[in-house]
């Protein structure tokens, strides 16, 4: 085996490529990136979507605050710098899944276009579907599933998106879903119409 300079082995010409992985799975990898306010319904829709895709024999992986903040990003806080690094790492992990042919579903507030554009650039625009869960702030605050809005209004949580920190709506999302109007089932059906044609391998 020929060794390159500095003793670096040329492993990339020996690794199986993305097409090999996708052929094995019988599907194409894609990133479905949910953005929206806390309480908008991102995680609820993501979980329902995963179940429906799984029923169709399609392999998925959900990335959300629960499995990312408690693991790979457990050393990050909520400073502006840490928020950027949080999204950067999520995108890099997501790219590994997408390149393995897995339908990857990310559910993160990701409150501005710059963050989401960074994620898209890392993953690759052709593999990045931006889904804006556009549920209005008033409805998200009415739900207040985790009691976070109440704490933010009392000043107990600083820089809380939608209350004391801005949320920048996507300019051209691939899909918008308002869960104050649409049921979970309706939202998932619209997502399936978007995603399934992109992940199917034509024979």
Short mmCIF file of C-alpha atoms in Angstrom, two decimals:
data_model
loop_
_atom_site.label_atom_id
_atom_site.label_comp_id
_atom_site.label_asym_id
_atom_site.label_seq_id
_atom_site.Cartn_x
_atom_site.Cartn_y
_atom_site.Cartn_z
CA UNK A 1 0.00 0.00 0.00
CA UNK A 2 1.40 3.34 -1.02
CA UNK A 3 1.60 5.89 1.78
CA UNK A 4 1.17 9.56 0.98
CA UNK A 5 3.36 12.32 2.35
CA UNK A 6 3.27 12.78 6.13
CA UNK A 7 2.11 9.16 6.55
CA UNK A 8 -1.50 9.99 5.61
CA UNK A 9 -3.24 7.03 4.02
CA UNK A 10 -5.48 7.78 1.03
CA UNK A 11 -8.59 6.37 2.70
CA UNK A 12 -11.16 8.42 0.80
CA UNK A 13 -10.69 6.46 -2.39
CA UNK A 14 -11.38 3.26 -0.42
CA UNK A 15 -14.44 4.36 1.56
CA UNK A 16 -17.88 3.49 0.29
CA UNK A 17 -19.64 6.51 -1.13
CA UNK A 18 -23.03 8.03 -0.50
CA UNK A 19 -24.58 6.29 -3.51
CA UNK A 20 -23.57 2.91 -2.08
CA UNK A 21 -25.30 3.72 1.22
CA UNK A 22 -28.42 5.02 -0.49
CA UNK A 23 -28.61 1.95 -2.73
CA UNK A 24 -28.39 -0.29 0.34
CA UNK A 25 -31.19 1.60 2.11
CA UNK A 26 -33.27 2.10 -1.02
CA UNK A 27 -33.74 5.81 -0.25
CA UNK A 28 -32.00 9.15 -0.62
CA UNK A 29 -30.76 11.17 2.32
CA UNK A 30 -32.23 14.59 3.01
CA UNK A 31 -32.33 17.12 5.86
CA UNK A 32 -35.75 18.38 6.94
CA UNK A 33 -35.00 21.44 9.09
CA UNK A 34 -37.88 22.66 11.27
CA UNK A 35 -37.63 26.24 12.51
CA UNK A 36 -40.15 28.18 14.59
CA UNK A 37 -40.87 29.57 18.02
CA UNK A 38 -40.83 27.52 21.20
CA UNK A 39 -44.22 25.81 21.47
CA UNK A 40 -44.98 26.15 17.75
CA UNK A 41 -45.23 22.37 17.32
CA UNK A 42 -41.86 21.53 15.77
CA UNK A 43 -41.13 18.45 17.88
CA UNK A 44 -44.72 17.18 17.77
CA UNK A 45 -44.77 17.30 13.96
CA UNK A 46 -41.25 15.88 13.72
CA UNK A 47 -42.19 12.84 15.82
CA UNK A 48 -45.39 12.26 13.84
CA UNK A 49 -43.47 12.62 10.56
CA UNK A 50 -40.84 10.11 11.68
CA UNK A 51 -43.59 7.57 12.47
CA UNK A 52 -45.25 8.00 9.06
CA UNK A 53 -41.96 7.71 7.17
CA UNK A 54 -41.03 4.67 9.26
CA UNK A 55 -44.36 3.02 8.29
CA UNK A 56 -43.33 3.50 4.67
CA UNK A 57 -40.06 1.66 5.28
CA UNK A 58 -37.95 4.83 5.27
CA UNK A 59 -35.12 5.23 7.79
CA UNK A 60 -35.14 8.51 9.76
CA UNK A 61 -33.28 10.18 12.60
CA UNK A 62 -34.63 13.06 14.67
CA UNK A 63 -32.19 15.63 16.04
CA UNK A 64 -33.66 17.95 18.66
CA UNK A 65 -32.72 19.79 21.82
CA UNK A 66 -33.27 16.74 24.02
CA UNK A 67 -30.77 14.47 22.29
CA UNK A 68 -28.30 17.16 21.19
CA UNK A 69 -28.08 19.45 24.22
CA UNK A 70 -27.74 16.44 26.55
CA UNK A 71 -25.02 14.86 24.44
CA UNK A 72 -22.71 16.33 21.82
CA UNK A 73 -23.56 19.92 22.82
CA UNK A 74 -23.74 19.51 26.59
CA UNK A 75 -20.80 21.89 27.01
CA UNK A 76 -22.61 24.79 25.32
CA UNK A 77 -24.63 27.54 26.95
CA UNK A 78 -26.95 30.10 25.36
CA UNK A 79 -24.57 32.96 24.57
CA UNK A 80 -24.68 34.20 20.95
CA UNK A 81 -21.41 32.36 20.25
CA UNK A 82 -22.67 29.12 21.79
CA UNK A 83 -25.93 29.34 19.84
CA UNK A 84 -23.97 29.56 16.59
CA UNK A 85 -21.76 26.64 17.61
CA UNK A 86 -24.85 24.66 18.62
CA UNK A 87 -26.33 24.98 15.13
CA UNK A 88 -22.96 24.39 13.44
CA UNK A 89 -22.46 21.08 15.24
CA UNK A 90 -26.06 20.02 14.57
CA UNK A 91 -25.53 20.71 10.86
CA UNK A 92 -22.24 18.78 10.78
CA UNK A 93 -23.84 15.77 12.52
CA UNK A 94 -26.84 16.08 10.22
CA UNK A 95 -24.57 16.03 7.17
CA UNK A 96 -23.09 12.70 8.30
CA UNK A 97 -26.59 11.20 8.51
CA UNK A 98 -27.71 12.67 5.18
CA UNK A 99 -24.55 11.42 3.47
CA UNK A 100 -25.40 7.94 4.80
CA UNK A 101 -28.81 8.06 3.11
CA UNK A 102 -30.82 8.77 6.27
CA UNK A 103 -33.79 11.14 6.26
CA UNK A 104 -32.71 13.53 9.00
CA UNK A 105 -35.26 15.67 10.84
CA UNK A 106 -33.92 18.62 12.83
CA UNK A 107 -36.24 20.56 15.15
CA UNK A 108 -34.57 23.72 16.46
CA UNK A 109 -35.73 27.30 16.97
CA UNK A 110 -32.70 28.49 14.92
CA UNK A 111 -34.04 32.05 15.14
CA UNK A 112 -32.42 33.84 12.23
CA UNK A 113 -31.68 33.44 8.54
CA UNK A 114 -27.92 33.58 9.05
CA UNK A 115 -27.95 30.50 11.29
CA UNK A 116 -30.19 28.56 8.94
CA UNK A 117 -28.13 29.56 5.91
CA UNK A 118 -25.00 28.30 7.69
CA UNK A 119 -26.73 24.97 8.34
CA UNK A 120 -27.85 24.78 4.70
CA UNK A 121 -24.34 25.55 3.44
CA UNK A 122 -22.80 22.82 5.63
CA UNK A 123 -25.35 20.17 4.66
CA UNK A 124 -25.66 21.28 1.04
CA UNK A 125 -28.56 23.31 -0.37
CA UNK A 126 -29.73 20.43 -2.58
CA UNK A 127 -30.25 18.26 0.53
CA UNK A 128 -31.77 20.94 2.78
CA UNK A 129 -35.53 21.41 3.18
CA UNK A 130 -36.48 24.35 5.38
CA UNK A 131 -39.85 23.98 7.09
CA UNK A 132 -41.19 27.02 8.91
CA UNK A 133 -43.63 26.12 11.70
CA UNK A 134 -45.28 29.53 11.57
CA UNK A 135 -47.65 29.20 14.53
CA UNK A 136 -48.24 32.75 15.86
CA UNK A 137 -46.53 33.90 19.06
CA UNK A 138 -49.87 34.37 20.83
CA UNK A 139 -50.77 30.71 20.27
CA UNK A 140 -47.31 29.48 21.30
CA UNK A 141 -47.53 31.55 24.45
CA UNK A 142 -51.06 30.33 25.18
CA UNK A 143 -49.82 26.72 25.02
CA UNK A 144 -46.62 27.42 26.98
CA UNK A 145 -45.99 23.69 27.22
CA UNK A 146 -42.78 24.03 29.23
CA UNK A 147 -43.73 27.17 31.17
CA UNK A 148 -40.91 29.06 29.47
CA UNK A 149 -42.94 32.04 28.25
CA UNK A 150 -44.21 32.73 31.77
CA UNK A 151 -40.63 32.72 33.07
CA UNK A 152 -39.48 34.93 30.20
CA UNK A 153 -42.25 37.46 30.88
CA UNK A 154 -41.14 37.61 34.52
CA UNK A 155 -37.57 38.21 33.41
CA UNK A 156 -36.38 34.87 34.76
CA UNK A 157 -35.14 33.80 31.31
CA UNK A 158 -33.03 36.35 29.45
CA UNK A 159 -32.88 36.55 25.65
CA UNK A 160 -35.91 34.31 25.13
CA UNK A 161 -36.86 34.08 21.46
CA UNK A 162 -40.16 35.78 20.70
CA UNK A 163 -40.22 37.70 24.00
CA UNK A 164 -36.88 39.38 24.70
CA UNK A 165 -34.99 38.17 21.62
CA UNK A 166 -36.10 38.39 17.98
CA UNK A 167 -37.22 35.60 15.68
CA UNK A 168 -36.52 36.12 11.99
CA UNK A 169 -39.03 34.30 9.81
CA UNK A 170 -37.54 32.38 6.85
CA UNK A 171 -37.68 34.33 3.61
CA UNK A 172 -38.33 31.40 1.27
CA UNK A 173 -39.11 28.22 3.23
CA UNK A 174 -39.84 25.05 1.30
CA UNK A 175 -42.99 24.69 3.39
CA UNK A 176 -44.87 26.72 6.03
CA UNK A 177 -47.09 25.05 8.63
CA UNK A 178 -49.29 26.95 11.08
CA UNK A 179 -50.36 24.47 13.75
CA UNK A 180 -53.01 26.86 15.06
CA UNK A 181 -54.83 26.15 11.79
CA UNK A 182 -53.51 22.74 10.67
CA UNK A 183 -53.85 19.48 12.59
CA UNK A 184 -50.81 17.27 13.10
CA UNK A 185 -52.18 14.89 10.47
CA UNK A 186 -52.66 17.70 7.93
CA UNK A 187 -49.16 19.00 8.62
CA UNK A 188 -47.62 15.54 8.17
CA UNK A 189 -49.51 14.98 4.92
CA UNK A 190 -48.10 18.21 3.50
CA UNK A 191 -44.63 17.18 4.60
CA UNK A 192 -44.97 13.77 2.96
CA UNK A 193 -45.91 15.46 -0.32
CA UNK A 194 -42.70 17.48 -0.08
CA UNK A 195 -40.32 14.78 1.16
CA UNK A 196 -41.31 11.45 -0.40
CA UNK A 197 -40.57 12.45 -4.03
CA UNK A 198 -37.12 13.66 -2.95
CA UNK A 199 -36.12 10.47 -1.15
CA UNK A 200 -37.52 7.89 -3.56
CA UNK A 201 -34.97 6.11 -5.73
CA UNK A 202 -36.37 5.59 -9.19
CA UNK A 203 -35.74 2.13 -10.63
#
